[in-house]
CSV table of C-alpha atoms in Angstrom, one decimal:
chain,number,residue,atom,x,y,z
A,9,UNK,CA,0.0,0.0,0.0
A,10,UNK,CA,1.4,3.7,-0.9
A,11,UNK,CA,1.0,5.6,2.0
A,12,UNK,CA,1.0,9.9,1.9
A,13,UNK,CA,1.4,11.9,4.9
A,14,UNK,CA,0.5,15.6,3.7
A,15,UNK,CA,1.9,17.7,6.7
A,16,UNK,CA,3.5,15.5,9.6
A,17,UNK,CA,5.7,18.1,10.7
A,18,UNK,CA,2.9,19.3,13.9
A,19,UNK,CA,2.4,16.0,14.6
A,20,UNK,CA,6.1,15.1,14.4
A,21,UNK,CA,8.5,17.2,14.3
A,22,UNK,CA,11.6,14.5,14.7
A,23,UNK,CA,10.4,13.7,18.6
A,24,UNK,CA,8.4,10.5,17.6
A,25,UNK,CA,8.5,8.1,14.5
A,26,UNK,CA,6.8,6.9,11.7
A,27,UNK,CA,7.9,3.2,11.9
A,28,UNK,CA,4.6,1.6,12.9
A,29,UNK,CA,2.8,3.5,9.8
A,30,UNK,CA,5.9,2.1,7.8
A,31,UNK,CA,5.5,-1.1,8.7
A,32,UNK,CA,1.6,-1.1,6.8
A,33,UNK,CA,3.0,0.4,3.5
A,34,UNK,CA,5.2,2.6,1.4
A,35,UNK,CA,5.5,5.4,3.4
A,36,UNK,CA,6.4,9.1,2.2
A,37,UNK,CA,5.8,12.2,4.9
A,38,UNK,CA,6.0,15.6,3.7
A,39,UNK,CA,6.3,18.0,6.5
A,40,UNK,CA,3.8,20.7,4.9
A,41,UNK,CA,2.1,20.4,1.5
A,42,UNK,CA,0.3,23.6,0.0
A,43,UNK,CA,-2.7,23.1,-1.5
A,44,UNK,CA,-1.3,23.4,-4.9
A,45,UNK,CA,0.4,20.5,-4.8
A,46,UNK,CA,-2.4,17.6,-2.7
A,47,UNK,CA,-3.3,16.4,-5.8
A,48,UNK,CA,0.4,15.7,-7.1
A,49,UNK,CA,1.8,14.3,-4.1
A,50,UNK,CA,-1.4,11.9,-3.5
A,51,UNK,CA,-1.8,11.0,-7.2
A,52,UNK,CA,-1.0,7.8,-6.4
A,53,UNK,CA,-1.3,7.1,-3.0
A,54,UNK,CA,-4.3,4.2,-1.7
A,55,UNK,CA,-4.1,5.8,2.1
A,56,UNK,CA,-3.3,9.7,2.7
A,57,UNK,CA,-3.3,11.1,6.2
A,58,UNK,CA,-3.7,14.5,6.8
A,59,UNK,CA,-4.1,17.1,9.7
A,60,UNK,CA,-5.1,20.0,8.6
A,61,UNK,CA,-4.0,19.8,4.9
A,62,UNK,CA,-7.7,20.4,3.2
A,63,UNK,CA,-9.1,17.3,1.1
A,64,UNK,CA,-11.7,19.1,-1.0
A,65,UNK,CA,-14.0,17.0,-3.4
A,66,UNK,CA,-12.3,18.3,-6.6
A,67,UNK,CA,-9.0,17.2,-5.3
A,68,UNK,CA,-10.9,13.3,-4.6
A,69,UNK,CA,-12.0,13.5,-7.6
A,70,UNK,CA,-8.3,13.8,-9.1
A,71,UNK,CA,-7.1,11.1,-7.1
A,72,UNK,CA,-8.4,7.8,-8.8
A,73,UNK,CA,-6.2,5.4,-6.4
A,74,UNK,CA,-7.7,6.4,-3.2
A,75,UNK,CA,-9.6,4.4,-0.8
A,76,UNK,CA,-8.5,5.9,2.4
A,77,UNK,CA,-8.5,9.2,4.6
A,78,UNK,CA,-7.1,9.1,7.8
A,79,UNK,CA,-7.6,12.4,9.8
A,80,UNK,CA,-4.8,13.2,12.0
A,81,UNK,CA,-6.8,15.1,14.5
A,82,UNK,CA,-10.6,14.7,16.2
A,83,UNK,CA,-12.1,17.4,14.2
A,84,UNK,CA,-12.3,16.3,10.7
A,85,UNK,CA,-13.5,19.4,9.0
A,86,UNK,CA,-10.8,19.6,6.3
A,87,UNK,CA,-11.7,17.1,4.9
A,88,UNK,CA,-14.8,16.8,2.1
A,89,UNK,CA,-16.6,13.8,3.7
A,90,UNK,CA,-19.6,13.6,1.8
A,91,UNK,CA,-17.7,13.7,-1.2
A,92,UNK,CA,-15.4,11.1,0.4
A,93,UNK,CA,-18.5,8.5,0.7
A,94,UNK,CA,-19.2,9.4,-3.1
A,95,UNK,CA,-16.1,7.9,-3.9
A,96,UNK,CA,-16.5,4.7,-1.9
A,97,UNK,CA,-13.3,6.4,0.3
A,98,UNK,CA,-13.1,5.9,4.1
A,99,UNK,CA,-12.6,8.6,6.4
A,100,UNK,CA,-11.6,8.2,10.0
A,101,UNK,CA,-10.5,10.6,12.7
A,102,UNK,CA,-9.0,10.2,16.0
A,103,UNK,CA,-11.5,11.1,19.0
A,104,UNK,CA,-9.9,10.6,22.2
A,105,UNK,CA,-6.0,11.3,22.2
A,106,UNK,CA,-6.5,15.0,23.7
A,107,UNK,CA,-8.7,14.9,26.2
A,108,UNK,CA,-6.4,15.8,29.3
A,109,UNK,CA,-4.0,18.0,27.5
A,110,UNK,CA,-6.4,19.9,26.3
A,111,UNK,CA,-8.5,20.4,29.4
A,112,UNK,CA,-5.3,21.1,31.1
A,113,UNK,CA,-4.8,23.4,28.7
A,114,UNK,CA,-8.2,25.4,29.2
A,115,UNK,CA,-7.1,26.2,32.3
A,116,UNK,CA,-3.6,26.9,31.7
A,117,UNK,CA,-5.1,30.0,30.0
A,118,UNK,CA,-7.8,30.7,32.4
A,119,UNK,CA,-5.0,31.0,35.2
A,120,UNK,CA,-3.1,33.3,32.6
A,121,UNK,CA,-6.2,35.8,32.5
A,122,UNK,CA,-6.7,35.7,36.4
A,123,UNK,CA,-3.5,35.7,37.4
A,124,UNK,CA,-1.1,36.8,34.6
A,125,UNK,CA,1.9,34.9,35.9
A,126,UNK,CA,3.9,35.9,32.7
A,127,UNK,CA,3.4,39.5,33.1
A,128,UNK,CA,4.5,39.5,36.9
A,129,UNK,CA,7.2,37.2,35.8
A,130,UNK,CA,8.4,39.5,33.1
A,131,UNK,CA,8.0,42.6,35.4
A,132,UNK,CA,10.8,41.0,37.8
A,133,UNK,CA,13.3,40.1,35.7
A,134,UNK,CA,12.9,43.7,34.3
A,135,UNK,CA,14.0,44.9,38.0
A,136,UNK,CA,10.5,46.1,39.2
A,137,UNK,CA,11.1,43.7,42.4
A,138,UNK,CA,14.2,44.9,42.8
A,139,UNK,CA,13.2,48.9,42.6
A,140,UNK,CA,9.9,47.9,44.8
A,141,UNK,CA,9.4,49.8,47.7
A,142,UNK,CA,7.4,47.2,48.9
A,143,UNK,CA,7.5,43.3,49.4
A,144,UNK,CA,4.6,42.7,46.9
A,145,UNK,CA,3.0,44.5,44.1
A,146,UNK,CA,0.8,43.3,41.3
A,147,UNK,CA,0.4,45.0,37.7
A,148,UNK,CA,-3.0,43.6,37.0
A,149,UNK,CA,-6.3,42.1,38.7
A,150,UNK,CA,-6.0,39.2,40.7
A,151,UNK,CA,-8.6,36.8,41.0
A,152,UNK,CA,-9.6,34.1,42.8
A,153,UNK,CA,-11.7,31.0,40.8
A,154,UNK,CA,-13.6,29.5,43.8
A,155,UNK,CA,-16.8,30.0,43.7
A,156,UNK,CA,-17.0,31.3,40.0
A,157,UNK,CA,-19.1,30.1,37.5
A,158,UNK,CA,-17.2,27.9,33.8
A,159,UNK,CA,-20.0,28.0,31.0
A,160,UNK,CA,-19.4,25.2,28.5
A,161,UNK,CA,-20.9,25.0,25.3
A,162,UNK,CA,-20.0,21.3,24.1
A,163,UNK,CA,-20.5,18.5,26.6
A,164,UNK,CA,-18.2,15.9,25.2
A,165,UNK,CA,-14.8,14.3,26.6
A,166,UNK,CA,-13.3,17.6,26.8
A,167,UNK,CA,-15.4,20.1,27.6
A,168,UNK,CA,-16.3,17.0,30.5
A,169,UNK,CA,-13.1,16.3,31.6
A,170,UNK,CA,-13.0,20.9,32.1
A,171,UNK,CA,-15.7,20.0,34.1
A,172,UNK,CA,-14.4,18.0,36.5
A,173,UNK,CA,-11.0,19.8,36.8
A,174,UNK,CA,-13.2,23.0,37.3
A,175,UNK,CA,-15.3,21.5,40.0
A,176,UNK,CA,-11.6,21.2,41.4
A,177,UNK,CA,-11.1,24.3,41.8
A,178,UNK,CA,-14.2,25.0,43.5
A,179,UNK,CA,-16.1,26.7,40.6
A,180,UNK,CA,-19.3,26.2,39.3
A,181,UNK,CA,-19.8,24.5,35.9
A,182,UNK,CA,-23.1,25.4,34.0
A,183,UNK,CA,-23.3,23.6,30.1
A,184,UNK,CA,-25.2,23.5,27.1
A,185,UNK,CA,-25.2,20.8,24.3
A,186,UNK,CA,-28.0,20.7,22.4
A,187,UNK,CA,-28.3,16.8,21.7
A,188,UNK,CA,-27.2,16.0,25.4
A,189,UNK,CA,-30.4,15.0,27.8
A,190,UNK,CA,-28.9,13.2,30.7
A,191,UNK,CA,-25.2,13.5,32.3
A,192,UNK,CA,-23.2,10.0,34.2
A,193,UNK,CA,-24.4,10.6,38.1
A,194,UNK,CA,-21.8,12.4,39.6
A,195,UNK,CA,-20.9,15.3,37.0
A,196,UNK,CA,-20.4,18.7,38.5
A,197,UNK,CA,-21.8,20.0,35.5
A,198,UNK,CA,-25.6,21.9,35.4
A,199,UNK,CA,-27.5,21.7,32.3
A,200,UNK,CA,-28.8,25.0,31.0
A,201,UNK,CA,-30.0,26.4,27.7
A,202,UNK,CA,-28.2,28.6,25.7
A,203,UNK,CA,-29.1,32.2,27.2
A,204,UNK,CA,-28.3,31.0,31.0
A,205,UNK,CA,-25.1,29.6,30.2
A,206,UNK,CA,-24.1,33.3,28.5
A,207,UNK,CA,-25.8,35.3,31.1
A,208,UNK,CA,-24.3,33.3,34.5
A,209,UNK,CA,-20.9,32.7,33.3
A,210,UNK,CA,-17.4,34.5,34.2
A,211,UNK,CA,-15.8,32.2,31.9
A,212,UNK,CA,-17.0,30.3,28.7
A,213,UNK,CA,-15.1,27.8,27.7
A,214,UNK,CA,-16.2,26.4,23.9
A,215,UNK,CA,-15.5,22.7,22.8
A,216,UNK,CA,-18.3,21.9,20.3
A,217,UNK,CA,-17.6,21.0,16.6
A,218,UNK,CA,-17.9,23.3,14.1
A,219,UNK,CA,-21.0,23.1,12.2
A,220,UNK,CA,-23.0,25.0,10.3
A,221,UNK,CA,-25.1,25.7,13.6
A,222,UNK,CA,-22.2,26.6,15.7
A,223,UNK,CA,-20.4,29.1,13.6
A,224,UNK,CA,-19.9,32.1,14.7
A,225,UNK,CA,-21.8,31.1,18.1
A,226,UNK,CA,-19.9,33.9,19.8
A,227,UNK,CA,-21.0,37.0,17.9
A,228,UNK,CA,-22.0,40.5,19.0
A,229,UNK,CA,-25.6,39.0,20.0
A,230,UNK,CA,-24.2,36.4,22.2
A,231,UNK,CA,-21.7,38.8,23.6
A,232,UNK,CA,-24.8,41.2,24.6
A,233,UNK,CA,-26.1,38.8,27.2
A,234,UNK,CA,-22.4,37.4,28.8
A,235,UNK,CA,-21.1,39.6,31.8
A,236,UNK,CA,-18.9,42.7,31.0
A,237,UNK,CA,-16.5,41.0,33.6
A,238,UNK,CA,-16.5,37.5,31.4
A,239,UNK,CA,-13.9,36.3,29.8
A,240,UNK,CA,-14.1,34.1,26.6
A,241,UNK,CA,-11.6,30.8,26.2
A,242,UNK,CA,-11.8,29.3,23.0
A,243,UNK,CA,-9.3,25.5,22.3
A,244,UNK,CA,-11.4,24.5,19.5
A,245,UNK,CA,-12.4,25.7,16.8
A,246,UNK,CA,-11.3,29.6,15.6
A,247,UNK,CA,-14.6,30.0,13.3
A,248,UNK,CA,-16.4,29.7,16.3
A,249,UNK,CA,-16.0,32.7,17.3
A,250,UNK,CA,-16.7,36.3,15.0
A,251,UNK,CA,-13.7,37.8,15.5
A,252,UNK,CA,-14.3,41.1,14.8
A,253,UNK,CA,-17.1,41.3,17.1
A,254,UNK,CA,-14.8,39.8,19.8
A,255,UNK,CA,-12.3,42.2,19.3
A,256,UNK,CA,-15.2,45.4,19.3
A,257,UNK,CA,-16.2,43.9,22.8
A,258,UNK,CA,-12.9,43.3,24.6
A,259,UNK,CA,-11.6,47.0,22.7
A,260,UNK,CA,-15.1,48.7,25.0
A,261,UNK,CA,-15.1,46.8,27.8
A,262,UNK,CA,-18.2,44.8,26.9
A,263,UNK,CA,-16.0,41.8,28.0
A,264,UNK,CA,-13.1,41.8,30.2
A,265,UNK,CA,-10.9,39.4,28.1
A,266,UNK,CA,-10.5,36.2,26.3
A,267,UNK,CA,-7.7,33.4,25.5
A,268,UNK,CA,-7.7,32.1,22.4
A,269,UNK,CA,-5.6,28.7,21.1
A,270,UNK,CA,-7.8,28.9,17.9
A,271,UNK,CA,-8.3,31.7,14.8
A,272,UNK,CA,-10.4,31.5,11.9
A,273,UNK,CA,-7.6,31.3,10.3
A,274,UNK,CA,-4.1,30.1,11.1
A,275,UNK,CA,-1.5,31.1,10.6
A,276,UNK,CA,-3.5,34.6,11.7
A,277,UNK,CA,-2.6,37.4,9.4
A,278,UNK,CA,-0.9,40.5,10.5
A,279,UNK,CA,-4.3,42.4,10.0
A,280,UNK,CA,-6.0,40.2,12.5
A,281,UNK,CA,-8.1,42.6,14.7
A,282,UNK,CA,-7.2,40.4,18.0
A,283,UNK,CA,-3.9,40.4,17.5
A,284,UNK,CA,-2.3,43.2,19.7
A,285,UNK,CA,-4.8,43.4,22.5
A,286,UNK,CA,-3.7,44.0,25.9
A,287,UNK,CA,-6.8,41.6,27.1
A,288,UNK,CA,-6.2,38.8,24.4
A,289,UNK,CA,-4.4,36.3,25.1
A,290,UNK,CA,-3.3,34.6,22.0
A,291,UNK,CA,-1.4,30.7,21.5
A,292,UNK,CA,-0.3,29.0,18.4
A,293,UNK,CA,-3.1,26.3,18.5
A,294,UNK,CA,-1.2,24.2,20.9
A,295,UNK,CA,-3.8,22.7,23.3
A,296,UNK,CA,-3.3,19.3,21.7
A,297,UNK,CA,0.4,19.3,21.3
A,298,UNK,CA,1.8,17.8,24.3
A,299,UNK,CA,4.0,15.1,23.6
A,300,UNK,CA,2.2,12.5,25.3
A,301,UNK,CA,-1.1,13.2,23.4
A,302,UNK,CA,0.9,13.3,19.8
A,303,UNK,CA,2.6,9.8,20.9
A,304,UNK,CA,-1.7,8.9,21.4
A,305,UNK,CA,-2.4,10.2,18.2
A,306,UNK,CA,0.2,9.1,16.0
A,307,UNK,CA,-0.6,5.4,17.6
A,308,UNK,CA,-4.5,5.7,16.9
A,309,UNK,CA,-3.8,6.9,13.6
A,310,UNK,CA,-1.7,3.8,13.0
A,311,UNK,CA,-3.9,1.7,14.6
A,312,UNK,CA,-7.1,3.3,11.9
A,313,UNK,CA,-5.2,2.3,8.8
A,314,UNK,CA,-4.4,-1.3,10.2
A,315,UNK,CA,-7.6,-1.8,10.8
A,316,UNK,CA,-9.1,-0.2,7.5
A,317,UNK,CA,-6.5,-2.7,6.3
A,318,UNK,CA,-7.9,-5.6,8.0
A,319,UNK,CA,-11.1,-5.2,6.5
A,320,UNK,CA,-12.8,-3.8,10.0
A,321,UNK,CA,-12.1,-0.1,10.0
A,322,UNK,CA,-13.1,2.1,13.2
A,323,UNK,CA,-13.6,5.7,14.3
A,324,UNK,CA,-14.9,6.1,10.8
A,325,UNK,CA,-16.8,9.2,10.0
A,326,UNK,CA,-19.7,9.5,8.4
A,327,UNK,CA,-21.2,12.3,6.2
A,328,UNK,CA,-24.2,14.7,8.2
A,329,UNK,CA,-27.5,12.4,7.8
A,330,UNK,CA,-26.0,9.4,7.2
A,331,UNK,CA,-26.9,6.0,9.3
């Protein structure tokens, strides 16, 4: 079997290895691979893998030898999968590999906006402890997470597992899914529509796919009805968010600040009106890059393609409405 790797760099960037994907197949990795080229680097692959590395249906349709997609991330939305199923070709995705380092990573940037440890930290080694009159200062807000309320729109592994770490911290968790009717006795999470979530939180935390329905969820409407003092923390999809109408609202103090791992699009151009502000914090889409979560993912991954090979393929996806 020819095997194409699109863009393994993220995934592995020389700290793993690609020896159980070569032991399925011919094996060629390309570290990045513009979109210009998919369709002559894949032209004669049967299995490509890809993570972010867009499969649109008129590049399947240029690629006659392909039975096989394998999605080197949970969300699958690069990919074309109803024109996939056209074609007879399988997609699969990998569902579960982040799930701690990415809740970890939620609140890694929630602790950032309450407590700015980075600023402080920078402010020392400046010589502002040093020059101090004082034993302590602080050069923003400080606040304490006990007792404050984590809205999560998306009640799946991750946005569960922020649950639970919240509930750790003493806060209370309110969420919304909209296909979710009962929760595993002993979640610390409170179901609530839509509006209540907005209205009661002093951080929401997103970690629902991107769908037609959930685009642009956090737009200047939805903004209206959130706290001024809310913050926004987004680790999942960019084009969740309208950015511009972020960026208005943290500009006028119609929100107090957000912390983003995600854009609309990335790499975020220079013009991007959230890059730059003071109550922004911004990360290169890095929730899911721990090394123990890639060394997860790049084992899934293997694991799809042998068993699409052996004739039983899981975590397949399937296109919206199918059975």
């Amino acid at each position: 079997m020819n095997i194409v790797v699109l863009d393994g760099y993220t995934l592995n960037p020389g700290d793993l290895d690609w020896s159980g994907l070569q032991a399925l197949g011919e094996v060629t990795v390309y570290d990045r691979t513009p979109a210009e080229l998919v369709v002559e680097r894949a032209l004669d692959a049967d299995l490509v893998l890809t993570n972010k590395t867009p499969l649109r249906a008129e590049s399947l349709e240029r690629l006659p030898k392909l039975q096989y997609i394998g999605v080197l991330a949970t969300g699958y939305d690069v990919v074309d999968v109803s024109a996939a199923d056209r074609k007879g070709v399988t997609v699969t995705n990998v569902p579960n590999y982040g799930t701690d380092s990415v809740a970890q990573f939620v609140f890694a940037l929630i602790l950032e906006l309450t407590n700015r440890v980075g600023l402080h930290s920078d402010s020392v080694h400046a010589g502002a402890w040093s020059a101090s009159p004082d034993f302590s200062y602080w050069r923003s807000p400080l606040t304490e997470l006990s007792g404050k309320t984590l809205g999560i729109i998306g009640i799946g592994r991750i946005g569960s597992r922020t649950a639970e770490i919240a509930a750790a911290f003493g806060m209370k968790v309110k969420g919304y899914a909209p296909r979710t009717k009962a929760l595993p006795a002993g979640s610390p999470i409170e179901l609530a529509d839509m509006d209540e979530v907005l209205r009661s939180s002093d951080f929401l935390s997103l970690h629902c796919p991107l769908t037609d329905d959930t685009r642009e969820l956090v737009n200047r409407t939805t903004i209206a009805k959130m706290k001024p003092s809310a913050f926004v923390i987004n680790t999942a999809r960019g084009a969740l968010i309208r950015e511009v109408d972020l960026a208005d609202a943290l500009r006028e103090g119609r929100l107090a600040g957000a912390a983003l791992d995600v854009l609309t699009r990335e790499p975020p151009e220079a013009s991007s009106p959230l890059l730059g502000l003071p109550n922004c914090v911004i990360t290169p889409h890095i929730a899911w890059a721990s090394r123990e979560a890639r060394a997860r993912l790049l084992r899934q991954a293997v694991d799809n393609v042998r068993d699409f090979l052996d004739g039983a393929p899981s975590n397949v996806v399937r296109p919206a409405g199918a059975k």
